[in-house]
mmCIF file of C-alpha atoms in Angstrom:
data_model
loop_
_atom_site.group_PDB
_atom_site.id
_atom_site.type_symbol
_atom_site.label_atom_id
_atom_site.label_comp_id
_atom_site.label_asym_id
_atom_site.label_seq_id
_atom_site.Cartn_x
_atom_site.Cartn_y
_atom_site.Cartn_z
ATOM 1 C CA GLU A 476 99.703 94.191 118.710
ATOM 2 C CA ALA A 477 100.305 94.825 115.010
ATOM 3 C CA GLN A 478 102.195 98.036 114.698
ATOM 4 C CA VAL A 479 105.179 100.032 113.061
ATOM 5 C CA THR A 480 107.424 101.582 115.656
ATOM 6 C CA GLN A 481 109.563 104.389 115.097
ATOM 7 C CA ASN A 482 112.118 105.862 117.276
ATOM 8 C CA PRO A 483 112.751 108.465 118.292
ATOM 9 C CA ARG A 484 109.562 110.467 118.515
ATOM 10 C CA TYR A 485 111.317 113.749 118.691
ATOM 11 C CA LEU A 486 114.617 114.646 117.733
ATOM 12 C CA ILE A 487 116.591 118.131 117.696
ATOM 13 C CA THR A 488 119.931 117.922 116.167
ATOM 14 C CA VAL A 489 122.545 120.362 114.451
ATOM 15 C CA THR A 490 123.368 120.737 110.838
ATOM 16 C CA GLY A 491 125.886 118.161 109.556
ATOM 17 C CA LYS A 492 125.485 115.618 112.510
ATOM 18 C CA LYS A 493 124.499 112.160 111.092
ATOM 19 C CA LEU A 494 121.458 110.549 112.449
ATOM 20 C CA THR A 495 119.403 107.455 111.980
ATOM 21 C CA VAL A 496 115.618 107.132 112.497
ATOM 22 C CA THR A 497 114.694 103.644 113.249
ATOM 23 C CA CYS A 498 111.432 101.715 111.864
ATOM 24 C CA SER A 499 110.459 98.419 112.768
ATOM 25 C CA GLN A 500 107.302 96.467 111.998
ATOM 26 C CA ASN A 501 106.004 93.043 113.487
ATOM 27 C CA MET A 502 103.485 92.085 110.819
ATOM 28 C CA ASN A 503 105.864 90.471 108.298
ATOM 29 C CA HIS A 504 105.146 92.913 105.608
ATOM 30 C CA GLU A 505 107.281 92.910 102.597
ATOM 31 C CA TYR A 506 106.666 96.476 101.539
ATOM 32 C CA MET A 507 108.103 99.521 103.541
ATOM 33 C CA SER A 508 108.201 103.121 102.984
ATOM 34 C CA TRP A 509 109.336 106.472 104.429
ATOM 35 C CA TYR A 510 107.248 109.648 104.109
ATOM 36 C CA ARG A 511 107.826 113.316 105.208
ATOM 37 C CA GLN A 512 104.909 115.640 106.007
ATOM 38 C CA ASP A 513 105.077 119.414 105.633
ATOM 39 C CA PRO A 514 102.392 121.870 106.084
ATOM 40 C CA GLY A 515 100.607 122.682 102.794
ATOM 41 C CA LEU A 516 102.777 119.885 101.108
ATOM 42 C CA GLY A 517 101.152 116.626 102.353
ATOM 43 C CA LEU A 518 102.854 113.195 102.618
ATOM 44 C CA ARG A 519 105.820 112.954 100.305
ATOM 45 C CA GLN A 520 107.657 109.703 99.739
ATOM 46 C CA ILE A 521 111.212 109.443 100.291
ATOM 47 C CA TYR A 522 112.392 105.856 99.767
ATOM 48 C CA TYR A 523 110.403 102.773 99.583
ATOM 49 C CA SER A 524 111.402 98.941 99.905
ATOM 50 C CA MET A 525 109.653 96.066 98.207
ATOM 51 C CA ASN A 526 111.669 93.391 100.166
ATOM 52 C CA VAL A 527 114.899 92.790 101.953
ATOM 53 C CA GLU A 528 118.015 94.365 99.822
ATOM 54 C CA VAL A 529 115.348 95.941 97.375
ATOM 55 C CA THR A 530 114.955 99.781 97.860
ATOM 56 C CA ASP A 531 114.107 102.462 95.464
ATOM 57 C CA LYS A 532 113.765 106.335 95.606
ATOM 58 C CA GLY A 533 110.510 107.912 96.048
ATOM 59 C CA ASP A 534 109.608 111.761 95.182
ATOM 60 C CA VAL A 535 112.006 113.284 97.614
ATOM 61 C CA PRO A 536 115.217 111.154 98.145
ATOM 62 C CA GLU A 537 117.977 113.750 98.134
ATOM 63 C CA GLY A 538 119.704 113.827 101.408
ATOM 64 C CA TYR A 539 118.569 110.636 102.682
ATOM 65 C CA LYS A 540 119.596 107.003 102.716
ATOM 66 C CA VAL A 541 117.972 103.757 103.573
ATOM 67 C CA SER A 542 118.805 100.095 104.057
ATOM 68 C CA ARG A 543 116.650 96.901 104.183
ATOM 69 C CA LYS A 544 118.858 94.223 105.603
ATOM 70 C CA GLU A 545 116.141 92.496 107.561
ATOM 71 C CA LYS A 546 112.356 92.377 106.652
ATOM 72 C CA ARG A 547 111.242 93.793 109.853
ATOM 73 C CA ASN A 548 113.544 96.934 109.895
ATOM 74 C CA PHE A 549 113.822 99.995 107.611
ATOM 75 C CA PRO A 550 116.015 102.615 108.951
ATOM 76 C CA LEU A 551 116.240 106.182 107.541
ATOM 77 C CA ILE A 552 119.538 107.810 107.591
ATOM 78 C CA LEU A 553 120.340 111.372 107.285
ATOM 79 C CA GLU A 554 124.179 111.627 106.603
ATOM 80 C CA SER A 555 124.501 115.276 106.814
ATOM 81 C CA PRO A 556 121.276 116.764 107.874
ATOM 82 C CA SER A 557 120.246 120.369 106.851
ATOM 83 C CA PRO A 558 117.350 122.734 108.220
ATOM 84 C CA ASN A 559 115.423 122.172 105.162
ATOM 85 C CA GLN A 560 114.999 118.348 106.386
ATOM 86 C CA THR A 561 113.175 119.870 109.621
ATOM 87 C CA SER A 562 109.742 117.856 109.240
ATOM 88 C CA LEU A 563 107.504 115.009 110.452
ATOM 89 C CA TYR A 564 108.555 111.598 109.385
ATOM 90 C CA PHE A 565 106.529 108.494 108.871
ATOM 91 C CA CYS A 566 107.476 105.087 108.138
ATOM 92 C CA ALA A 567 104.753 102.693 106.883
ATOM 93 C CA SER A 568 104.546 99.175 105.850
ATOM 94 C CA THR A 569 101.856 96.994 104.021
ATOM 95 C CA ASP A 570 101.526 93.234 102.669
ATOM 96 C CA PRO A 571 100.855 93.917 98.902
ATOM 97 C CA SER A 572 99.142 90.402 98.635
ATOM 98 C CA ARG A 573 96.399 91.701 101.051
ATOM 99 C CA THR A 574 95.056 94.206 98.720
ATOM 100 C CA ARG A 575 92.201 95.465 100.675
ATOM 101 C CA GLU A 576 94.557 96.713 103.431
ATOM 102 C CA GLY A 577 96.257 99.966 103.157
ATOM 103 C CA TYR A 578 99.365 101.243 104.892
ATOM 104 C CA THR A 579 100.079 100.881 108.600
ATOM 105 C CA PHE A 580 102.062 103.984 109.687
ATOM 106 C CA GLY A 581 104.106 104.495 112.681
ATOM 107 C CA SER A 582 103.432 107.453 115.207
ATOM 108 C CA GLY A 583 106.049 109.678 113.690
ATOM 109 C CA THR A 584 109.304 111.296 114.255
ATOM 110 C CA ARG A 585 109.342 115.042 114.383
ATOM 111 C CA LEU A 586 112.856 116.231 113.439
ATOM 112 C CA THR A 587 114.313 119.564 113.902
ATOM 113 C CA VAL A 588 117.648 120.481 112.423
ATOM 114 C CA VAL A 589 119.093 123.926 113.772
ATOM 115 C CA SER B 442 101.941 116.582 86.258
ATOM 116 C CA GLN B 443 99.803 114.421 88.375
ATOM 117 C CA LYS B 444 97.728 116.508 90.927
ATOM 118 C CA ILE B 445 95.501 115.514 93.898
ATOM 119 C CA GLU B 446 93.115 118.207 95.241
ATOM 120 C CA GLN B 447 91.301 117.932 98.483
ATOM 121 C CA ASN B 448 89.375 120.869 100.016
ATOM 122 C CA SER B 449 92.241 122.754 101.552
ATOM 123 C CA GLU B 450 89.827 124.612 104.031
ATOM 124 C CA ALA B 451 88.397 123.102 106.878
ATOM 125 C CA LEU B 452 84.841 121.518 106.934
ATOM 126 C CA ASN B 453 82.637 122.204 109.787
ATOM 127 C CA ILE B 454 79.458 120.407 110.107
ATOM 128 C CA GLN B 455 76.765 119.885 112.968
ATOM 129 C CA GLU B 456 76.657 116.774 114.900
ATOM 130 C CA GLY B 457 74.462 114.146 113.301
ATOM 131 C CA LYS B 458 74.826 115.444 109.707
ATOM 132 C CA THR B 459 76.538 113.870 106.978
ATOM 133 C CA ALA B 460 79.925 114.847 106.061
ATOM 134 C CA THR B 461 81.193 114.725 102.451
ATOM 135 C CA LEU B 462 84.752 115.337 101.485
ATOM 136 C CA THR B 463 86.048 115.706 98.056
ATOM 137 C CA CYS B 464 89.142 114.244 96.374
ATOM 138 C CA ASN B 465 89.720 115.209 92.679
ATOM 139 C CA TYR B 466 92.678 114.217 90.583
ATOM 140 C CA THR B 467 94.152 115.158 87.314
ATOM 141 C CA ASN B 468 96.746 113.522 84.935
ATOM 142 C CA TYR B 469 96.361 110.318 86.849
ATOM 143 C CA SER B 470 94.861 106.962 86.060
ATOM 144 C CA PRO B 471 94.662 105.270 89.561
ATOM 145 C CA ALA B 472 94.022 101.590 89.933
ATOM 146 C CA TYR B 473 92.888 102.275 93.510
ATOM 147 C CA LEU B 474 92.115 105.157 95.747
ATOM 148 C CA GLN B 475 92.586 105.024 99.739
ATOM 149 C CA TRP B 476 91.153 107.085 102.419
ATOM 150 C CA TYR B 477 92.902 107.566 105.696
ATOM 151 C CA ARG B 478 92.297 109.474 108.866
ATOM 152 C CA GLN B 479 94.992 111.539 110.837
ATOM 153 C CA ASP B 480 94.810 113.017 114.110
ATOM 154 C CA PRO B 481 97.084 115.843 115.058
ATOM 155 C CA GLY B 482 100.856 114.816 115.333
ATOM 156 C CA ARG B 483 99.854 111.066 114.739
ATOM 157 C CA GLY B 484 100.356 108.731 111.731
ATOM 158 C CA PRO B 485 97.444 108.340 109.216
ATOM 159 C CA VAL B 486 95.187 105.379 109.910
ATOM 160 C CA PHE B 487 93.715 103.383 106.841
ATOM 161 C CA LEU B 488 89.792 103.431 106.534
ATOM 162 C CA LEU B 489 88.913 102.217 103.097
ATOM 163 C CA LEU B 490 90.012 101.038 99.712
ATOM 164 C CA ILE B 491 88.075 101.346 96.522
ATOM 165 C CA ARG B 492 89.339 100.016 93.143
ATOM 166 C CA GLU B 493 88.777 101.632 89.776
ATOM 167 C CA ASN B 494 86.103 99.173 88.850
ATOM 168 C CA GLU B 495 84.179 99.608 91.802
ATOM 169 C CA LYS B 496 81.477 102.617 92.172
ATOM 170 C CA GLU B 497 80.908 102.392 96.044
ATOM 171 C CA LYS B 498 82.371 100.932 99.348
ATOM 172 C CA ARG B 499 80.857 101.021 102.657
ATOM 173 C CA LYS B 500 82.149 100.420 106.097
ATOM 174 C CA GLU B 501 80.088 101.057 109.072
ATOM 175 C CA ARG B 502 79.078 104.979 108.890
ATOM 176 C CA LEU B 503 81.630 105.506 105.945
ATOM 177 C CA LYS B 504 80.910 105.438 102.414
ATOM 178 C CA VAL B 505 83.242 105.952 99.543
ATOM 179 C CA THR B 506 82.456 106.652 95.879
ATOM 180 C CA PHE B 507 84.937 106.501 92.927
ATOM 181 C CA ASP B 508 84.129 108.254 89.623
ATOM 182 C CA THR B 509 86.738 107.657 87.069
ATOM 183 C CA THR B 510 85.013 109.796 84.460
ATOM 184 C CA LEU B 511 84.906 112.686 86.755
ATOM 185 C CA LYS B 512 88.240 111.884 88.192
ATOM 186 C CA GLN B 513 86.741 112.211 91.519
ATOM 187 C CA SER B 514 85.937 110.351 94.913
ATOM 188 C CA LEU B 515 83.676 111.465 97.620
ATOM 189 C CA PHE B 516 84.140 110.325 101.247
ATOM 190 C CA HIS B 517 80.816 110.389 103.444
ATOM 191 C CA ILE B 518 80.563 110.005 107.208
ATOM 192 C CA THR B 519 76.947 109.560 108.148
ATOM 193 C CA ALA B 520 75.623 110.565 111.690
ATOM 194 C CA SER B 521 78.782 112.515 112.238
ATOM 195 C CA GLN B 522 80.105 112.795 115.769
ATOM 196 C CA PRO B 523 82.580 114.925 117.398
ATOM 197 C CA ALA B 524 85.103 112.076 117.717
ATOM 198 C CA ASP B 525 85.004 112.076 113.838
ATOM 199 C CA SER B 526 86.986 115.269 113.991
ATOM 200 C CA ALA B 527 90.318 114.909 112.215
ATOM 201 C CA THR B 528 92.062 115.428 108.825
ATOM 202 C CA TYR B 529 91.207 113.001 106.207
ATOM 203 C CA LEU B 530 93.709 112.040 103.588
ATOM 204 C CA CYS B 531 92.932 110.351 100.061
ATOM 205 C CA ALA B 532 95.728 108.608 98.416
ATOM 206 C CA LEU B 533 96.070 107.092 94.699
ATOM 207 C CA GLY B 534 97.852 104.046 93.663
ATOM 208 C CA ALA B 535 98.732 103.445 90.016
ATOM 209 C CA GLY B 536 99.161 99.455 90.446
ATOM 210 C CA GLY B 537 101.294 98.212 93.023
ATOM 211 C CA TYR B 538 102.376 100.057 96.314
ATOM 212 C CA GLN B 539 105.350 101.611 95.289
ATOM 213 C CA LYS B 540 103.847 104.436 94.009
ATOM 214 C CA VAL B 541 101.098 105.681 96.402
ATOM 215 C CA THR B 542 100.390 109.504 96.108
ATOM 216 C CA PHE B 543 98.542 111.316 99.148
ATOM 217 C CA GLY B 544 96.523 114.441 98.865
ATOM 218 C CA ILE B 545 97.296 117.151 101.483
ATOM 219 C CA GLY B 546 93.982 116.348 103.314
ATOM 220 C CA THR B 547 90.773 117.811 104.607
ATOM 221 C CA LYS B 548 90.246 118.879 108.284
ATOM 222 C CA LEU B 549 86.836 117.909 109.444
ATOM 223 C CA GLN B 550 85.311 119.566 112.551
ATOM 224 C CA VAL B 551 82.236 118.269 113.826
ATOM 225 C CA ILE B 552 80.473 120.727 116.161
ATOM 226 C CA PRO B 553 78.383 119.440 118.899
#
């Protein structure tokens, strides 16, 4: 089954404790992206990657890092999480050459930073 | 600044009627527009894409229109069913996929 897999689904952590949210897709998509979703603000792009070793900032990159060492994986790293990073996070991927297809999203990671 | 507006209030309609959701935008020249469905706590699911040079797209009970003069897209669900109850997001893309901007969504409730 074609899918984007995020782990973990739920995470509660303390301020300052580094964490990584993993994202993997099995569709050989070149393009991957991370979003956070907050009530009243909608989905906001954090980082995106056009291909292996090619990443760039989205609208809200502060406090986050990403890497794209393999085509299928695009982990999101919070080096020193803070309470304002409490949110619902989504990873998404797409094949830009298939212009009739939109993003395929993961199931989400609900992060709470206390 | 770029702005996408969707009805922030929930839309309640009777089963069997046509639901119409609106997506307006300002300070934007999108090359395409997408619609997604999102259920509570789940990731958005892609429904339809329409390009700037297309007026209308259809898929089963779904219809999307795109008016670049009015800067508006309308999303219709005909013969609505309770299973159509969800939040619907519009998203605008300027060209490639590096910059796709989402609206906050409209919550649709179909009443049996």
